[in-house]
Coordinates of C-alpha atoms and ligand atoms in Angstrom, one line a residue:
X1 CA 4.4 -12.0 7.6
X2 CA 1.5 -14.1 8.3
X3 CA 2.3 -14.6 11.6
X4 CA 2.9 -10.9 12.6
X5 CA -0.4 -10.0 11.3
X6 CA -1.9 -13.1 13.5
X7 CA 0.1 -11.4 16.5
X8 CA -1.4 -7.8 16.3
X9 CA -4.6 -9.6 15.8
X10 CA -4.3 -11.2 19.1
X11 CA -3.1 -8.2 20.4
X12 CA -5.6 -6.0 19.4
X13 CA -7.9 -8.5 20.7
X14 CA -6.5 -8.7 24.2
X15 CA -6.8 -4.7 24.2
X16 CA -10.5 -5.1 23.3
X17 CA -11.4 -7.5 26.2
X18 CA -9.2 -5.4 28.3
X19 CA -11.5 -2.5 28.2
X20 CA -14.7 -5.0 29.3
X21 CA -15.8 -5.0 25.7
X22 CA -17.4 -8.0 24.1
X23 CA -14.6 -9.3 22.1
X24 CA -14.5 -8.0 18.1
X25 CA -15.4 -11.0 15.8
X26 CA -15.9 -9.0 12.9
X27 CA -13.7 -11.7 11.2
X28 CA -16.6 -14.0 11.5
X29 CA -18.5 -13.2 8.5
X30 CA -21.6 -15.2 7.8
X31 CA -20.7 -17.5 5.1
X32 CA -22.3 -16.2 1.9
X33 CA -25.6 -17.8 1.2
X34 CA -27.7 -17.6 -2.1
X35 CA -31.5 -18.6 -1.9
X36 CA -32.9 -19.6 -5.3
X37 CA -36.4 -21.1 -6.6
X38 CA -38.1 -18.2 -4.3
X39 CA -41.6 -16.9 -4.2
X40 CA -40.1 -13.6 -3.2
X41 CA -43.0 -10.9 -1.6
X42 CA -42.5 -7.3 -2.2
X43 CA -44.0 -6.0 1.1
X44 CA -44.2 -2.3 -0.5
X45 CA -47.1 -3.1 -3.0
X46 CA -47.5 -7.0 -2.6
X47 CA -45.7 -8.3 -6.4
X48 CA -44.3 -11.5 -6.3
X49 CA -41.4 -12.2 -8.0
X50 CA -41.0 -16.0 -9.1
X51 CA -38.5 -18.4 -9.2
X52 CA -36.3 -15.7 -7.5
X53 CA -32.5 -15.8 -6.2
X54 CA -31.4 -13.6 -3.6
X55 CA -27.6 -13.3 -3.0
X56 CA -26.8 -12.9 0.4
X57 CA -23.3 -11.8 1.6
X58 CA -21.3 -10.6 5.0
X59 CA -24.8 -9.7 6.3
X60 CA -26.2 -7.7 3.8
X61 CA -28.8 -8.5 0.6
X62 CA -26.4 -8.4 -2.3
X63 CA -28.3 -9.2 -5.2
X64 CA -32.2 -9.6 -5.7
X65 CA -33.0 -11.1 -9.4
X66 CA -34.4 -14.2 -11.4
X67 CA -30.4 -15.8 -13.3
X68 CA -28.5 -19.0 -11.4
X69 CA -26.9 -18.2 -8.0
X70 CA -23.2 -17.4 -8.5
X71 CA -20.3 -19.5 -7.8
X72 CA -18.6 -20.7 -5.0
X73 CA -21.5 -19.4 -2.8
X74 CA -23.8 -22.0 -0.6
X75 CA -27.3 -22.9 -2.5
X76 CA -30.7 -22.8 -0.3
X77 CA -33.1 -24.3 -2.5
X78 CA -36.4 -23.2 -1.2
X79 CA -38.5 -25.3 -4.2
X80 CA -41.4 -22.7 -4.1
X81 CA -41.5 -21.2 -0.8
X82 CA -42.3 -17.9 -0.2
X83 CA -39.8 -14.9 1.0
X84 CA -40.4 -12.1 3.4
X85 CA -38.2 -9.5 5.3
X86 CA -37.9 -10.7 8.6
X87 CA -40.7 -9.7 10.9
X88 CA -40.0 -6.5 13.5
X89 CA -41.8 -7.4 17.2
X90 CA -42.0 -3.5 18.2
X91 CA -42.6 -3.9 21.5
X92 CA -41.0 -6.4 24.1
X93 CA -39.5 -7.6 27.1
X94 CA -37.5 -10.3 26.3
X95 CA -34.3 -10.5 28.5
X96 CA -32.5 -13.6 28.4
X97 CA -31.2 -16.1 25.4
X98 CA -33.5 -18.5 25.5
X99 CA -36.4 -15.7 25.1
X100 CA -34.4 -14.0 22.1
X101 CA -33.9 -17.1 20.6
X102 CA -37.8 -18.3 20.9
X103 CA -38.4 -14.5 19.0
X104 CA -36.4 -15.7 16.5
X105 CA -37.6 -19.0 15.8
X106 CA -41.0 -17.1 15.3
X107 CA -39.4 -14.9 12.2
X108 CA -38.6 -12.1 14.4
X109 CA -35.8 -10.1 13.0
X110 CA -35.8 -6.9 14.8
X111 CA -36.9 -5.8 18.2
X112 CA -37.6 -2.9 19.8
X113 CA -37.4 -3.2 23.8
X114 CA -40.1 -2.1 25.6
X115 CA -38.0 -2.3 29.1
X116 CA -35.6 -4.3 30.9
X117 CA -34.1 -4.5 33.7
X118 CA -29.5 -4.5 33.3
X119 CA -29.1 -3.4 30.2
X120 CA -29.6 -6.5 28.7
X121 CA -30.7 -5.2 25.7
X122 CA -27.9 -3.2 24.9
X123 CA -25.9 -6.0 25.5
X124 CA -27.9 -8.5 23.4
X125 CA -27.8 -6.2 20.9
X126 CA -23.9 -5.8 21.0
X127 CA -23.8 -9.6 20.9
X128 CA -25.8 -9.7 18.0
X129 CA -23.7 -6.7 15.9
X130 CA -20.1 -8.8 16.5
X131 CA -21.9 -11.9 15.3
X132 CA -21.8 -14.0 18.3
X133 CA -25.3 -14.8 18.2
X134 CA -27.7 -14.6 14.7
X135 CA -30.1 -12.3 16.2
X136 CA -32.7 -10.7 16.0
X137 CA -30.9 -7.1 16.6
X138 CA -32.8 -5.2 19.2
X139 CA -33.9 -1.6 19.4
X140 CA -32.9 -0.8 23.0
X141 CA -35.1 1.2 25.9
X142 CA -33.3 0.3 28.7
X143 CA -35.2 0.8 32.0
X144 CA -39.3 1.8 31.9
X145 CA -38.8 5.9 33.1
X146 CA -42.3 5.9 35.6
X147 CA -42.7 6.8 38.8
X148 CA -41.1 3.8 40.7
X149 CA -38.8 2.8 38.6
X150 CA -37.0 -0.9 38.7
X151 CA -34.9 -1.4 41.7
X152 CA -31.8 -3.1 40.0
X153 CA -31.5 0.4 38.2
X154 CA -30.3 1.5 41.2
X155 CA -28.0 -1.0 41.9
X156 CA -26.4 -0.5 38.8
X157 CA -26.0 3.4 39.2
X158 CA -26.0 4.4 42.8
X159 CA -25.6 7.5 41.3
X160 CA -29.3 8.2 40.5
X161 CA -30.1 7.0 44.0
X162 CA -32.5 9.9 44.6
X163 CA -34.6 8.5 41.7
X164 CA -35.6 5.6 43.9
X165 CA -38.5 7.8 46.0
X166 CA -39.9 8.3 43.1
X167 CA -39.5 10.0 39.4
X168 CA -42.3 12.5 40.4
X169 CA -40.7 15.9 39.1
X170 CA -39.6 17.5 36.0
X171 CA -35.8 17.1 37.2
X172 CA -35.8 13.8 38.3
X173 CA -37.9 12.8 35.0
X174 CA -34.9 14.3 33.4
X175 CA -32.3 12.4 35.2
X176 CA -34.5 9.1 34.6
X177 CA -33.7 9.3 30.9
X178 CA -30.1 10.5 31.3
X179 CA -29.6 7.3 33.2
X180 CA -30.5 5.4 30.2
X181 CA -28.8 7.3 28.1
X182 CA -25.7 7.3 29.6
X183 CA -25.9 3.6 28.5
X184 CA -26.6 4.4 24.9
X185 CA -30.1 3.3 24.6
X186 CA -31.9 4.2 21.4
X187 CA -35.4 4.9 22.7
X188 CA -36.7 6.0 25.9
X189 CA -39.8 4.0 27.1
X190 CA -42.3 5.7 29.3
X191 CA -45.6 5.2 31.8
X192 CA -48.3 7.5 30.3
X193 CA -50.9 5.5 32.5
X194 CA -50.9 3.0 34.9
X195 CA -50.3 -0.7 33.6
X196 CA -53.0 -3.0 32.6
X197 CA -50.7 -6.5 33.9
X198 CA -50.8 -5.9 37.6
X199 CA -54.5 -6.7 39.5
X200 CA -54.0 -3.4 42.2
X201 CA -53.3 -0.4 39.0
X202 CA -56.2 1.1 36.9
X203 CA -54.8 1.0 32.9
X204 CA -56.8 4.3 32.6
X205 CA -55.7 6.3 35.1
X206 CA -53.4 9.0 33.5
X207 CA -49.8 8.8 35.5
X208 CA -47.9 11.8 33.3
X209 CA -49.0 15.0 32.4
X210 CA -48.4 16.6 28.9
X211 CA -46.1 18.9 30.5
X212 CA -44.3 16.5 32.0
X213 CA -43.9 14.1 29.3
X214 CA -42.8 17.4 26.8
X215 CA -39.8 17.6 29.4
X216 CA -38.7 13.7 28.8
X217 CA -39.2 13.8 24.6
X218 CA -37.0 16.8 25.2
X219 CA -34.4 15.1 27.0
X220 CA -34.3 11.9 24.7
X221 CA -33.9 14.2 21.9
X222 CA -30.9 15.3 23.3
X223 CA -29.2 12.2 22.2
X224 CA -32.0 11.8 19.0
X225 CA -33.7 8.9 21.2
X226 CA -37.7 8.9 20.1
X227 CA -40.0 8.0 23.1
X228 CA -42.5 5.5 23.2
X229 CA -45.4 5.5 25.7
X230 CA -47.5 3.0 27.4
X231 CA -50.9 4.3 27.6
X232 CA -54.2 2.5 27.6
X233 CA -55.7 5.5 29.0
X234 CA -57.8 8.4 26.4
X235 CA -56.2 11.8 28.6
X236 CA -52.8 10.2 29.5
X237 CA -52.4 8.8 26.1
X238 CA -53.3 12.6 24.6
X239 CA -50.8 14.2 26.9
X240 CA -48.3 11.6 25.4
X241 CA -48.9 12.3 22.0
X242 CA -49.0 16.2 22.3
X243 CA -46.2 16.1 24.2
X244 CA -44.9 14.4 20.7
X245 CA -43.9 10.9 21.9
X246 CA -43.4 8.4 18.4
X247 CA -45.2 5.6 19.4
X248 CA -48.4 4.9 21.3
X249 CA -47.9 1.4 23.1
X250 CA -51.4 -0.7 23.7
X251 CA -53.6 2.0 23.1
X252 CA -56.8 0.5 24.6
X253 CA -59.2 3.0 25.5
X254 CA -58.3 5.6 22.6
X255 CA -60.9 8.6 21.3
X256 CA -61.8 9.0 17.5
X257 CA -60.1 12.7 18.9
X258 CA -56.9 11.2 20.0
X259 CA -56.7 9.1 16.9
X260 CA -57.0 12.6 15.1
X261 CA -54.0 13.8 16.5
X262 CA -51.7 10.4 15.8
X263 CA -53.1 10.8 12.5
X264 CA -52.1 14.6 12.1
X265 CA -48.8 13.8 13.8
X266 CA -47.7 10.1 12.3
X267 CA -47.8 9.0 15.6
X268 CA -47.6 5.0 15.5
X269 CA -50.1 3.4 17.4
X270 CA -48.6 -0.6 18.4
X271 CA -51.5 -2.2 19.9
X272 CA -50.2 -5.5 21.5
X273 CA -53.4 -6.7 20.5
X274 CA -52.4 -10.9 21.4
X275 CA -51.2 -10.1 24.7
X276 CA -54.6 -8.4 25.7
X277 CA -56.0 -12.1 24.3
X278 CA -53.7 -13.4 27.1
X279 CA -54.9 -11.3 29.5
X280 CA -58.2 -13.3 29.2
X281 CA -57.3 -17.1 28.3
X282 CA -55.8 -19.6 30.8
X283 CA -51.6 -20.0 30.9
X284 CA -49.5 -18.1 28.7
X285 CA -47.4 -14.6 30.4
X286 CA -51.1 -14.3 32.3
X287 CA -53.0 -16.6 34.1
X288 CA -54.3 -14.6 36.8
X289 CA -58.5 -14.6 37.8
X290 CA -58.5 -10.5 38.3
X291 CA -56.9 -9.7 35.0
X292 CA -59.0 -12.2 33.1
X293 CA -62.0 -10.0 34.1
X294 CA -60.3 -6.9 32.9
X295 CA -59.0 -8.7 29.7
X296 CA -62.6 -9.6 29.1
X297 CA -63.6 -5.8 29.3
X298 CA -60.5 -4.8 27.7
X299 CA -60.3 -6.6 24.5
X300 CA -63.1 -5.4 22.9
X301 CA -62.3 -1.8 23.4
X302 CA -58.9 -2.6 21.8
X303 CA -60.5 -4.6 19.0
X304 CA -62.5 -1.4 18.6
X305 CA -59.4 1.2 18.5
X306 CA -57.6 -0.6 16.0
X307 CA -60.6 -0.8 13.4
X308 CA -61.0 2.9 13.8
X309 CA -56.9 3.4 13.8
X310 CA -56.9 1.3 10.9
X311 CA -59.9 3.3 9.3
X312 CA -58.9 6.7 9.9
X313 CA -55.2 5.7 8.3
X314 CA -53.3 5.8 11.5
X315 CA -49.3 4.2 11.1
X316 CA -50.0 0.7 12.8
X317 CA -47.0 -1.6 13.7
X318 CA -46.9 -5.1 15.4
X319 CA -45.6 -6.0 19.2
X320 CA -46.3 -8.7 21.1
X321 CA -45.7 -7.3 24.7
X322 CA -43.8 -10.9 25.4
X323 CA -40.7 -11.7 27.1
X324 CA -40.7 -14.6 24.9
X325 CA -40.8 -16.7 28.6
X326 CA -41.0 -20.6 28.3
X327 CA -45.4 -20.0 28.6
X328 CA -45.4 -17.2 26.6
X329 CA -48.1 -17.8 23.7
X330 CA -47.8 -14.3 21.8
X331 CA -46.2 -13.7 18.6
X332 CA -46.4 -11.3 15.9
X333 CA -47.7 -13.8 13.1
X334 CA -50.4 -13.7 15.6
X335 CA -50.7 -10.1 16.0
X336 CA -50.7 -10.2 12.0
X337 CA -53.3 -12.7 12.1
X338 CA -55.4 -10.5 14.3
X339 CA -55.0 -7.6 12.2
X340 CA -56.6 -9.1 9.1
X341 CA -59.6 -10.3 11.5
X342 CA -60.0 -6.3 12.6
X343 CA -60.1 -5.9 8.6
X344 CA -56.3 -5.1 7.3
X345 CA -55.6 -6.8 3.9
X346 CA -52.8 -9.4 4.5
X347 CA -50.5 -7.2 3.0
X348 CA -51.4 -4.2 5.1
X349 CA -50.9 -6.7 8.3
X350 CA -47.6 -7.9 7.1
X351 CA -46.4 -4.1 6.5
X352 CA -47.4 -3.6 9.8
X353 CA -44.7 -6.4 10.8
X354 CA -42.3 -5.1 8.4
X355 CA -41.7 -1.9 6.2
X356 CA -43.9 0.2 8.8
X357 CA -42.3 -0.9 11.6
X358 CA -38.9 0.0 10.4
X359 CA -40.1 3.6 9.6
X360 CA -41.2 3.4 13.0
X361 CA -37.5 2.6 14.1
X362 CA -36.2 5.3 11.5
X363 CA -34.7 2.2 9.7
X364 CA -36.4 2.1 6.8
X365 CA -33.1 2.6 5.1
X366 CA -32.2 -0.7 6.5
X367 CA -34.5 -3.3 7.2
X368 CA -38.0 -4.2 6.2
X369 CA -37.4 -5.0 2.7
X370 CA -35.5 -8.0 0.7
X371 CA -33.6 -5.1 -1.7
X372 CA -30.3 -5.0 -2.3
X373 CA -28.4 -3.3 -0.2
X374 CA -30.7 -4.1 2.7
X375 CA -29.6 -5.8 6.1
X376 CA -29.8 -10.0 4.9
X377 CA -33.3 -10.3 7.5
X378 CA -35.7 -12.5 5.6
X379 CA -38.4 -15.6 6.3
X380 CA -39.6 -17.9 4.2
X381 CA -43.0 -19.5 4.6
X382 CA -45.3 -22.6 3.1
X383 CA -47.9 -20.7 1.5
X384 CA -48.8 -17.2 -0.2
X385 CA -48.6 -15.4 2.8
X386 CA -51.3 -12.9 0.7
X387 CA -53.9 -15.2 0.5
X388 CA -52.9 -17.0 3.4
X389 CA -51.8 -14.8 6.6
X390 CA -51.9 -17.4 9.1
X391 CA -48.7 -18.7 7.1
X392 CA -46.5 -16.0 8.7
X393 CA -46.8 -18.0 12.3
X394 CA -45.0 -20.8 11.3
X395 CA -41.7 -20.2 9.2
X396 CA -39.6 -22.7 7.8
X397 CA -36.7 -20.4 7.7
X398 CA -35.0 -17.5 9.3
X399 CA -32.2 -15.8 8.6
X400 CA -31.3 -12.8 10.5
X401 CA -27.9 -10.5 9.7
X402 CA -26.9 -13.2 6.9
X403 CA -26.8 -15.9 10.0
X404 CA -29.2 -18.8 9.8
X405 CA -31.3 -18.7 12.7
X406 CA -33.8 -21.8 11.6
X407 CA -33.7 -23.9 8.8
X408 CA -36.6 -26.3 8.6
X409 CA -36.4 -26.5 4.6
X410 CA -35.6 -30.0 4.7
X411 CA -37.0 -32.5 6.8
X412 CA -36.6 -35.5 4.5
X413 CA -33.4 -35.5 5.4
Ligands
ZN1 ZN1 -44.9 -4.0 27.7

């Protein structure tokens, strides 16, 4: 008996991997954890619950409560520490294991891509769902839909060929998303302005016209795909949002009028504040002369944005616009950190990283949270991350999808 059920096992295996699949290992469950002596912080209105256990099992939050961990289920001790959903980076580029692994060592959780080049997000992603690696699960974009869009697109559908002089009408803005699409992204990521990372293009200088941009929201939407929008820019970030993209990405040069209408419309502004601090330090993803004099002019127009964002009750949400390279110095604890400097509470900065940015995903239903029922995505952290916000950049643990991803808890041994 047993060994019949092994053999249509292995059978439906070989069928999986036959079909170029990742192969199934659903049968891999995280081994069920229980976390007890936690500080645990509710990120909706900032209660901490002491001495808490949290039951965690095949990948979701099972139990939240105060008794003894049940039987038979592996004890975390965490003596004090304090316990957070895991973090959501909203915006970037990471594209390789090593990257997605450094985002998770940071408390990162949940990504959403901002752009990559393969597919590599959707097949991070799929990676992550069968349990091969811990995480963090990633929100895919696919390829950036601008005017010249990534070559290796092209090599990987020769199809959309006649993309490749440019994705300068309606149609061709049209196929742009199908193309990602077609590979089951679950946003579409576009170029409302020029980009602020290259020394030869002006951030402010409007690339997509509302019109235009209407055209791509209404293609995403075809397959329910939101659309987030680089746009440094005041006009092309306006167009965007009229045109009724989700997410504003950077942000810098934004009007109290343009703020208006995010405000009107929930649209969420993610400012990648840390990267535009990279933009003007030596090292890190930027470490080039001409961009360190438009950092400098940059930042405190940013800095400025996000005060009167935060002011005028605009949704806010953290990214780091990293790739999580080997230099790479930008991280969302940062970007948290940053917030309370621009005057959020710590517990408005660390909704930023968490419940707001799942609403921003639509999976608030999911993640962002340590409630039962929730996807098992939580940190813990030395201090009272409410008193103490620079806590958040240095986790002691990480667990993402009910898989350890770093466990620093004990160093005495
Ligand atoms: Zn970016």
């Amino acid at each position: 008996m047993f060994r019949s059920i092994h053999f249509v096992l292995a059978l439906s295996w070989l069928s999986v991997a036959a079909s170029a699949q990742p192969p199934s290992r659903a049968s891999d469950a995280p081994e069920p954890l229980a976390l007890v002596n936690a500080n645990l912080v509710n990120v909706r209105d900032g209660r901490i619950t002491p001495n808490a256990t949290i039951v965690l099992r095949a990948g979701r939050i099972e139990t939240v409560g105060t008794g003894a961990a049940p039987s038979g289920v592996k004890v975390l001790d965490l003596k004090g520490k304090y316990v957070l959903p895991g973090l959501i980076d909203a915006h970037t580029h990471a594209d390789n294991f090593a990257a997605f692994r450094r985002a998770l060592e940071s408390g990162v959780t949940t990504v959403r891509s901002a752009g990559v080049s393969n597919f590599v997000d959707v097949g991070f992603n799929t990676l992550v769902k069968n349990g091969t690696v811990p995480g963090p699960s990633v929100v895919t974009a696919g390829y950036h839909v601008r005017p010249q869009m990534a070559q290796e697109a092209f090599l990987g559908d020769p199809a959309y060929a006649d993309l490749m002089t440019g994705v300068t009408t309606i149609e061709k803005m049209r196929r742009a998303v199908q193309l990602n699409l077609s590979h089951g992204v679950d946003w579409i990521k576009i170029l409302a302005t020029e980009r602020a990372g290259t020394a030869d293009t002006d951030p402010r200088k409007q690339v997509y016209s509302e019109e235009e941009i209407r055209a791509i929201v209404q293609e995403a939407a075809s397959r329910n795909a939101p659309v987030e929008a680089h746009a440094h820019g005041d006009e092309g970030a306006m167009a965007a949002v009229k045109a009724g993209v989700r997410s504003i990405e950077h942000g810098t040069y934004l009007s109290d009028a343009t703020l208006q209408e995010m405000k009107r419309r929930g649209t969420y502004l993610d400012p990648t504040y840390t990267t535009v601090i990279d933009l003007t330090e030596a090292g890190g993803d930027y470490d080039v002369p001409a961009l360190r004099i438009r950092g400098e002019h940059m930042l405190p127009r940013l800095r400025d944005t996000v005060v009167r964002a935060h002011r005028l009750g605009v949704l806010i949400v953290t990214g780091t616009d990293t790739g999580y390279g080997p230099t790479s110095l930008t991280r969302v604890g940062q970007e948290a950190t940053h917030f309370v400097e621009m005057g959020f509470t710590p517990l408005e900065a660390i909704q930023s990283a968490t419940v707001r940015g799942a609403e921003m995903l639509r999976l608030e239903k999911a993640i962002g949270v340590v409630e039962t029922g929730f996807e098992a995505d939580l940190i813990a952290v030395e201090k009272n991350p409410l008193e103490t916000i620079t806590t958040i950049q240095d986790p002691v643990l990480v667990i993402s999808n009910g898989r350890v991803g770093l466990d620093r808890l004990n160093f005495a041994r």
